[in-house]
PDB file of C-alpha atoms and ligand atoms in Angstrom:
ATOM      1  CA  UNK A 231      97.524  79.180 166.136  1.00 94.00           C
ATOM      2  CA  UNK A 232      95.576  82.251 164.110  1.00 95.00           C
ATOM      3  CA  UNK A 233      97.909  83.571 162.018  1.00 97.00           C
ATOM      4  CA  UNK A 234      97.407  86.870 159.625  1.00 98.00           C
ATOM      5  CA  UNK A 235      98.597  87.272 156.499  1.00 98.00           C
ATOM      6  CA  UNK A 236      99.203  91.037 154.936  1.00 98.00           C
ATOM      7  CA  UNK A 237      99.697  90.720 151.097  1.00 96.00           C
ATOM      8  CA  UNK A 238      99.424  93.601 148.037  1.00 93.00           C
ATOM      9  CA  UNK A 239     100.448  91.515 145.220  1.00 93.00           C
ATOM     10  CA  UNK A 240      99.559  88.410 143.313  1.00 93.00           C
ATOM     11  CA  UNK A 241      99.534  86.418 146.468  1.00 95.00           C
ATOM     12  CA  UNK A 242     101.560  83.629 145.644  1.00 96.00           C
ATOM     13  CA  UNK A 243     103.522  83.336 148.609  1.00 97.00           C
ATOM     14  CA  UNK A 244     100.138  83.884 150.890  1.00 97.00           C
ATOM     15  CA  UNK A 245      99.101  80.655 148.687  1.00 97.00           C
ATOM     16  CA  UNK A 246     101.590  78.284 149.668  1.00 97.00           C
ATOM     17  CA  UNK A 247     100.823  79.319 153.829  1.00 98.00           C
ATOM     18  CA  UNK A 248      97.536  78.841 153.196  1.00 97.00           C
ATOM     19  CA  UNK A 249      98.376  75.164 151.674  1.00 97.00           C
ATOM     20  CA  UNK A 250     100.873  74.565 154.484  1.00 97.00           C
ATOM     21  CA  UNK A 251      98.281  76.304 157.232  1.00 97.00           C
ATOM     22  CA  UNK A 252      95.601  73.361 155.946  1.00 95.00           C
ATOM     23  CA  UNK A 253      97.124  70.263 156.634  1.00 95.00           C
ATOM     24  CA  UNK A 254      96.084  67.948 159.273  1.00 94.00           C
ATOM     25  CA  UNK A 255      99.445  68.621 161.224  1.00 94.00           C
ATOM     26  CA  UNK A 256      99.781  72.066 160.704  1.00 96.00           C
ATOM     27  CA  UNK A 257     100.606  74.019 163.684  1.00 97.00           C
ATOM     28  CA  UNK A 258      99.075  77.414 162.399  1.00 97.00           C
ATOM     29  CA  UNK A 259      95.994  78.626 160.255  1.00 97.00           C
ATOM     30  CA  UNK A 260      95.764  81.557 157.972  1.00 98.00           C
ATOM     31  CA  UNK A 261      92.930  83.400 160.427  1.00 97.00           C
ATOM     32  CA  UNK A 262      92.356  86.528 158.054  1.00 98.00           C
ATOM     33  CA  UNK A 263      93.817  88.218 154.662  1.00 98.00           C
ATOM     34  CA  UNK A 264      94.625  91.764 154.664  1.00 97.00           C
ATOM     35  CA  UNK A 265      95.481  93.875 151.782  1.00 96.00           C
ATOM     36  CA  UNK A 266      96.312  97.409 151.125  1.00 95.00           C
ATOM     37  CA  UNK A 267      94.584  97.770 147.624  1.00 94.00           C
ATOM     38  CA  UNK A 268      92.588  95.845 145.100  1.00 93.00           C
ATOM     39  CA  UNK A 269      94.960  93.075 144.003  1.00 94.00           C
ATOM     40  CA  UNK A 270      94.783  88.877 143.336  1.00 95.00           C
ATOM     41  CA  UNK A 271      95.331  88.166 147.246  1.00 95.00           C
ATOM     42  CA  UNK A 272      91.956  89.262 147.757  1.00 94.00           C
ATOM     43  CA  UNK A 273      90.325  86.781 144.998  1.00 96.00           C
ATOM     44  CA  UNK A 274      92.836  84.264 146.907  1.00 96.00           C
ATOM     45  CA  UNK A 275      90.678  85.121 149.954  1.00 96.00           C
ATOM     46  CA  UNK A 276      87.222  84.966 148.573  1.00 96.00           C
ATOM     47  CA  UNK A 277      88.414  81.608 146.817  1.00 97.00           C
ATOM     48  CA  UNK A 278      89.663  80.079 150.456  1.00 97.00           C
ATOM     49  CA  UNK A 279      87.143  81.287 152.028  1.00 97.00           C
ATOM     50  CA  UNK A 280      89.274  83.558 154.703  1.00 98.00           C
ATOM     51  CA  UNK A 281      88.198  86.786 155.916  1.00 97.00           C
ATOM     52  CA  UNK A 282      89.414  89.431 154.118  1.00 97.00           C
ATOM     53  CA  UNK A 283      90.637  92.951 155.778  1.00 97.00           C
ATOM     54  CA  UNK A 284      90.931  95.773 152.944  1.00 96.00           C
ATOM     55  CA  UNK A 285      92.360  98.678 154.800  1.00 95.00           C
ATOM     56  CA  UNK A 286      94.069 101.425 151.742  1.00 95.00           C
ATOM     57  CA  UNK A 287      95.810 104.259 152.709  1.00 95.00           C
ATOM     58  CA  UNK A 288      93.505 106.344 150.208  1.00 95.00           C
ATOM     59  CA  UNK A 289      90.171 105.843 152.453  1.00 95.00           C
ATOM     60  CA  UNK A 290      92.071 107.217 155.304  1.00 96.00           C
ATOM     61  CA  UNK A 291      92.853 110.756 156.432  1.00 96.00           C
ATOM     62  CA  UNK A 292      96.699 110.225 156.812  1.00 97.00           C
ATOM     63  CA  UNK A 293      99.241 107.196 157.282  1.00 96.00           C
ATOM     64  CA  UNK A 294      99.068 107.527 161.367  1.00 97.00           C
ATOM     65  CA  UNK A 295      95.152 107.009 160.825  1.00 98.00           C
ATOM     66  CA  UNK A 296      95.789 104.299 158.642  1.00 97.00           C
ATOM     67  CA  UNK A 297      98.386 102.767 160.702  1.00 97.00           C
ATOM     68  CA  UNK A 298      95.582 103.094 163.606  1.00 98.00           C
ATOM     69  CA  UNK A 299      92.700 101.738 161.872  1.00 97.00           C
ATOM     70  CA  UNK A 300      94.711  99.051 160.582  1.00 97.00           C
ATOM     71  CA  UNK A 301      96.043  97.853 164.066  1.00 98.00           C
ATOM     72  CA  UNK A 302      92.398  97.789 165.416  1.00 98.00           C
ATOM     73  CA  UNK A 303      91.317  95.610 162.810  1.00 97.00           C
ATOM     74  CA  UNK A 304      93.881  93.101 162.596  1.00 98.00           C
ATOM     75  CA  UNK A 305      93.920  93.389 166.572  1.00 98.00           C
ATOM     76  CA  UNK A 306      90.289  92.507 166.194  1.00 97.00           C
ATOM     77  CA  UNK A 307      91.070  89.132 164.644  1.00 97.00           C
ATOM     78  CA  UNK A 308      93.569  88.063 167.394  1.00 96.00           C
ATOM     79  CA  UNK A 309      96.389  86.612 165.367  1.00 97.00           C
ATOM     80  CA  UNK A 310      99.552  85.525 167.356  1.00 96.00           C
ATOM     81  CA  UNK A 311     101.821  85.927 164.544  1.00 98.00           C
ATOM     82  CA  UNK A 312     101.261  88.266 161.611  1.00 98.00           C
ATOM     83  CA  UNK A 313     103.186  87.564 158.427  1.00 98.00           C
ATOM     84  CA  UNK A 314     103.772  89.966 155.293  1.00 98.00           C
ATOM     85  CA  UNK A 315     104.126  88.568 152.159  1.00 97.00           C
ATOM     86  CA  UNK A 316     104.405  91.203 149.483  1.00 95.00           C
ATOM     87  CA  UNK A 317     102.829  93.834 151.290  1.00 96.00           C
ATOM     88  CA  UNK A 318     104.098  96.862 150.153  1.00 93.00           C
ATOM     89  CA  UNK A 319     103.230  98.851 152.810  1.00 94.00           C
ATOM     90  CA  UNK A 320     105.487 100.133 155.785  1.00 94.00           C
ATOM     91  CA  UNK A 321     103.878  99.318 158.911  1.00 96.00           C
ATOM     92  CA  UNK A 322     104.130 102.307 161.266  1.00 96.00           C
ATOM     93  CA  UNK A 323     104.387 103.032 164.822  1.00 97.00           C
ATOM     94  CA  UNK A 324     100.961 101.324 166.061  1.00 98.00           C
ATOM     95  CA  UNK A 325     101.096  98.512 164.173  1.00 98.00           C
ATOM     96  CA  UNK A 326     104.627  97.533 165.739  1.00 98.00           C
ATOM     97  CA  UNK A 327     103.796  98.578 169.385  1.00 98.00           C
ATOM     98  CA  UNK A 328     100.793  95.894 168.912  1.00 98.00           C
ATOM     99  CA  UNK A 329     102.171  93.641 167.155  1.00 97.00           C
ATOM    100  CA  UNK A 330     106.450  94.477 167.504  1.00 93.00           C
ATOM    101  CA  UNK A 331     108.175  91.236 167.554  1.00 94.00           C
ATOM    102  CA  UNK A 332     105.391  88.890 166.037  1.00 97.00           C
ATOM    103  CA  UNK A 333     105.470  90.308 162.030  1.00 98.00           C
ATOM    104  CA  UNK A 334     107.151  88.023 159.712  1.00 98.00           C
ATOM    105  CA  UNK A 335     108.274  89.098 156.259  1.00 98.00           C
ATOM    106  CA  UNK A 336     109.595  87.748 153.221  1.00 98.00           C
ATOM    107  CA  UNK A 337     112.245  89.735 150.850  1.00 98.00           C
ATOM    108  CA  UNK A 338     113.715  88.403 147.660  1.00 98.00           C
ATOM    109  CA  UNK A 339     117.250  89.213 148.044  1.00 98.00           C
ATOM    110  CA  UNK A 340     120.069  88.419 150.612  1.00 98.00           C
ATOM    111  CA  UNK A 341     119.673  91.435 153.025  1.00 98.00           C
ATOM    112  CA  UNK A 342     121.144  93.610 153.901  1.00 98.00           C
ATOM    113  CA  UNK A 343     121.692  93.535 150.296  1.00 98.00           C
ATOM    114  CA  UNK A 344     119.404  95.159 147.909  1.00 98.00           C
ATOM    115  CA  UNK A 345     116.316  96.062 150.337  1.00 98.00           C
ATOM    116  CA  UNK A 346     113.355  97.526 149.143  1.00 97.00           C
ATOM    117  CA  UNK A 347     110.692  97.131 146.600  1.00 96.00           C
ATOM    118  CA  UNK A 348     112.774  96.474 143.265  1.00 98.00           C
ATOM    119  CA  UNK A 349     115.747  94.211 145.552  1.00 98.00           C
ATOM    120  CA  UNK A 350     115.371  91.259 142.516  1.00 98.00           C
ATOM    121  CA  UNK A 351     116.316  94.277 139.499  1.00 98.00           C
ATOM    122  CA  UNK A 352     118.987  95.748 141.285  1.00 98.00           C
ATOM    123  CA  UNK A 353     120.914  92.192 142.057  1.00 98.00           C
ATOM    124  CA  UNK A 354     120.332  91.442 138.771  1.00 98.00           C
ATOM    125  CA  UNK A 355     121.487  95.002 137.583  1.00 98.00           C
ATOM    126  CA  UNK A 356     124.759  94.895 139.836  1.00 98.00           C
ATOM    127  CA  UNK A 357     125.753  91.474 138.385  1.00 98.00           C
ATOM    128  CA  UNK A 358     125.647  89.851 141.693  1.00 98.00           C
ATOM    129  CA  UNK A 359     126.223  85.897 140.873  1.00 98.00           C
ATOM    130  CA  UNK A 360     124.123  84.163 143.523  1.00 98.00           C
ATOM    131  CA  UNK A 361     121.007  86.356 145.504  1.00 98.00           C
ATOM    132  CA  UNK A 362     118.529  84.296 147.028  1.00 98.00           C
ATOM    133  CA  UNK A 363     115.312  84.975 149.855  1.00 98.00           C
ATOM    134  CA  UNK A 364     115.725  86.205 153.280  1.00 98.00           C
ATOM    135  CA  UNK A 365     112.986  85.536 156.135  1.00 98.00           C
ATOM    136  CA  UNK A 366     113.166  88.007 158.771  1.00 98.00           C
ATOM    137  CA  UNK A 367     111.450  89.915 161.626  1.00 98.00           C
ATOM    138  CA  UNK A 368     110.037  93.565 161.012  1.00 97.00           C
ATOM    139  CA  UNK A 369     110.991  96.138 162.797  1.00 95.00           C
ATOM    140  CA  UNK A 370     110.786 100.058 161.874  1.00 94.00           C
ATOM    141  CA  UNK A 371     113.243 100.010 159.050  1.00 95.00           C
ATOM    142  CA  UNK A 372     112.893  98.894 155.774  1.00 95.00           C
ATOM    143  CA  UNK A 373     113.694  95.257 155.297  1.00 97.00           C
ATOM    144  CA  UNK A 374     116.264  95.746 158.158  1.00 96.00           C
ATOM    145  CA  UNK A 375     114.748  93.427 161.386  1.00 96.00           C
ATOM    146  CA  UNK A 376     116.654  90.089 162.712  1.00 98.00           C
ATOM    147  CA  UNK A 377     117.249  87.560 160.079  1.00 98.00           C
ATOM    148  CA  UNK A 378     115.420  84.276 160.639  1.00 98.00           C
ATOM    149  CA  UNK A 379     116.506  82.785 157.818  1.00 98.00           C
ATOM    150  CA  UNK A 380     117.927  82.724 153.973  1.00 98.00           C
ATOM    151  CA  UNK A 381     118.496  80.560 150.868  1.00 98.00           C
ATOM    152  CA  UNK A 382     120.595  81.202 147.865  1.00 98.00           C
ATOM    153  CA  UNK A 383     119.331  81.159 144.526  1.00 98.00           C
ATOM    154  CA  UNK A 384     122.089  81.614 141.680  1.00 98.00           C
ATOM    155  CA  UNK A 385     121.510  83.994 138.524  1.00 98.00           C
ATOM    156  CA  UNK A 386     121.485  82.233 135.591  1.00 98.00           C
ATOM    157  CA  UNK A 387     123.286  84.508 132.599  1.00 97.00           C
ATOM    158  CA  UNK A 388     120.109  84.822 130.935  1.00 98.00           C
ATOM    159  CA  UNK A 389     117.495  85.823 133.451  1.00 98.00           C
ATOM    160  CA  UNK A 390     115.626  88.791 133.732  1.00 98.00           C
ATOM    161  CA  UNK A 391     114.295  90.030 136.848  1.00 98.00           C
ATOM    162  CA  UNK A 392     110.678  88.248 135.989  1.00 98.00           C
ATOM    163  CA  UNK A 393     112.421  85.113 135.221  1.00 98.00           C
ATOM    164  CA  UNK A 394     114.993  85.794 138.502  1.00 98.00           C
ATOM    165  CA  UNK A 395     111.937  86.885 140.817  1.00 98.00           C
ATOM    166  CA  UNK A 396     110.121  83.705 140.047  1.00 98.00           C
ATOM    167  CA  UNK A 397     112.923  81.413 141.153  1.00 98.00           C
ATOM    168  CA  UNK A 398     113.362  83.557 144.137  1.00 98.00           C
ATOM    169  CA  UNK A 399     109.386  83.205 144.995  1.00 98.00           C
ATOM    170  CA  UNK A 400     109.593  78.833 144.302  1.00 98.00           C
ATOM    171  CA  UNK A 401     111.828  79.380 147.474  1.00 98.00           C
ATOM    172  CA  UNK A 402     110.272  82.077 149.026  1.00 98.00           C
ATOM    173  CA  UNK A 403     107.041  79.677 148.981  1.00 98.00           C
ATOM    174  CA  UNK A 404     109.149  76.671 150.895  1.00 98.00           C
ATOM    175  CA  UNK A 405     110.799  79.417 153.420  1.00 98.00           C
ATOM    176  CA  UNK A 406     108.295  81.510 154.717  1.00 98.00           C
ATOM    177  CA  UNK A 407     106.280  78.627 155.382  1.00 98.00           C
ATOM    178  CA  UNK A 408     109.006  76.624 157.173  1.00 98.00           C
ATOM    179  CA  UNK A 409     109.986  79.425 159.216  1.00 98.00           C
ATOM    180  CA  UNK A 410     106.125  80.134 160.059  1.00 98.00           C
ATOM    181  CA  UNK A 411     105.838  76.853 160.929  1.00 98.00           C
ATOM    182  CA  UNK A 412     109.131  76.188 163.385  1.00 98.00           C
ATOM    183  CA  UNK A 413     108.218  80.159 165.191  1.00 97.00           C
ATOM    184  CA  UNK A 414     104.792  78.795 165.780  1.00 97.00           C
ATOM    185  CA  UNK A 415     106.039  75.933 167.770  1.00 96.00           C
ATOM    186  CA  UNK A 416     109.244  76.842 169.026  1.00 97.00           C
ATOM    187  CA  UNK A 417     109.372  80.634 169.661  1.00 97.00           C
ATOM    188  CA  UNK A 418     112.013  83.014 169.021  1.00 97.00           C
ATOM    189  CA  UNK A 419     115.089  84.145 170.868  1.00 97.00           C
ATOM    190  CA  UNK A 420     116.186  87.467 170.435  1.00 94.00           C
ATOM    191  CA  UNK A 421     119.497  88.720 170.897  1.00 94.00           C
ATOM    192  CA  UNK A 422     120.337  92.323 169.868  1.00 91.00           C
ATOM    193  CA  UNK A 423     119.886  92.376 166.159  1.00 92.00           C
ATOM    194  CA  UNK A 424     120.163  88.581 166.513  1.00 96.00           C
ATOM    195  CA  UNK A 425     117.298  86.243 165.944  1.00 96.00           C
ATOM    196  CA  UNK A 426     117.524  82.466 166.615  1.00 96.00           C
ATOM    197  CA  UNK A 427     114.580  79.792 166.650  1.00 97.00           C
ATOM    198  CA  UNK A 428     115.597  77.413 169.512  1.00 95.00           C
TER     199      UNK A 428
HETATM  200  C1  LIG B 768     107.668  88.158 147.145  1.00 63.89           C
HETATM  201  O1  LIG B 768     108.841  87.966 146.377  1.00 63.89           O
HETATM  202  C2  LIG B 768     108.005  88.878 148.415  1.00 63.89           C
HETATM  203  O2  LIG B 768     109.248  88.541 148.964  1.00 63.89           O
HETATM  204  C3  LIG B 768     108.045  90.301 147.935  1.00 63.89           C
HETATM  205  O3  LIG B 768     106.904  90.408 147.100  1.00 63.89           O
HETATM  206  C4  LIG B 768     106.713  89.131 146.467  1.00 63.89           C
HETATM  207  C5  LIG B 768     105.280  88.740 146.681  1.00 63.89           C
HETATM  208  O4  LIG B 768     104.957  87.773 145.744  1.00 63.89           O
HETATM  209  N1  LIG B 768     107.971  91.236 149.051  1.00 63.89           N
HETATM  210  P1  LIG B 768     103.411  87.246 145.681  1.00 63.89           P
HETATM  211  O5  LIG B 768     102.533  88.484 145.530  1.00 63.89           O
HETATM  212  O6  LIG B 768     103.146  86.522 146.969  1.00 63.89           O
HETATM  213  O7  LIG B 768     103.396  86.338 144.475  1.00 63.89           O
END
């Protein structure tokens, strides 16, 4: 099963689906890259040989264009899921009535709390004890679709949110790819805001 994978970062997390995605028994492949802006997911590409989608908002003449444009090309690769991981892009209206129900994202705190792009300072900053990663379907909000999954990952007295974020990614690595994995073979139930892999 094709997947895509839509990344903006250092690509670590698009790494270990690409591992999982090669083995013999693997029930999906990482189909195509696509990134937002120059970054290392795109040298993670070139070095894996996958086709790589760069689609910025800059080269476009608004975000519904970009949305648009962005939907045709990944639309053009024919993935049956699409996954996010550390794209730092909201997807807009196109992109979810194409692909609504079938994006998978990653987030590096225990939503609802702390969604967003700096979730791992602010649980760190609030003095939360335990955080951890949440796996979860997007939907128009930000970091607010059905939960697939989560893991808890305790804050050490002494970590920052580099040293915190890392620990959060070692899981996020084992997650995403586990959940990738178990939608690609057994589906998804929705129920309301509920999500459950039968
Ligand atoms: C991950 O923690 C993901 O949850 C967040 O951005 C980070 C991406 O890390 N949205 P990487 O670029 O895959 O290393």
């Amino acid at each position: 099963t094709p997947l895509v994978v839509m990344a903006s970062g250092t690509g670590s997390l698009l790494e270990s689906l690409i591992a999982r995605g090669g083995a013999e028994d693997s029930p999906f492949r990482v189909a195509a890259i696509v990134v937002d802006r120059v970054c290392r997911a795109q040298e993670v590409a070139q070095r894996n040989d996958i086709p790589l989608i760069t689609c910025r908002v800059a080269d476009h003449a608004d975000r519904s264009t970009w949305d648009r444009a962005l939907t045709e090309q990944v639309a053009a690769i024919g993935p049956e899921w699409v996954v996010t991981a550390g794209f730092m892009k909201i997807l807009g209206p196109a992109f979810l009535g194409r692909f609504g129900g079938r994006v998978v994202n990653s987030h590096p705190a225990l939503l609802p709390a702390f969604p967003g792009a700096h979730g791992v300072a602010e649980a760190l900053d609030y003095g939360v004890k335990v955080t951890g990663a949440t796996v979860h379907l997007v939907d128009e909000g930000v970091d607010t679709g059905p939960i697939l999954a989560q893991q808890v990952v305790t804050v050490d007295d002494d970590d920052t949110a580099d040293t915190l974020h890392e620990r959060i990614k070692t899981v996020e690595r084992v997650l995403l790819a586990d959940v990738v994995t178990a939608l690609v073979t057994r589906g998804v139930v929705i129920d309301g805001r509920k999500a459950r892999i039968p």
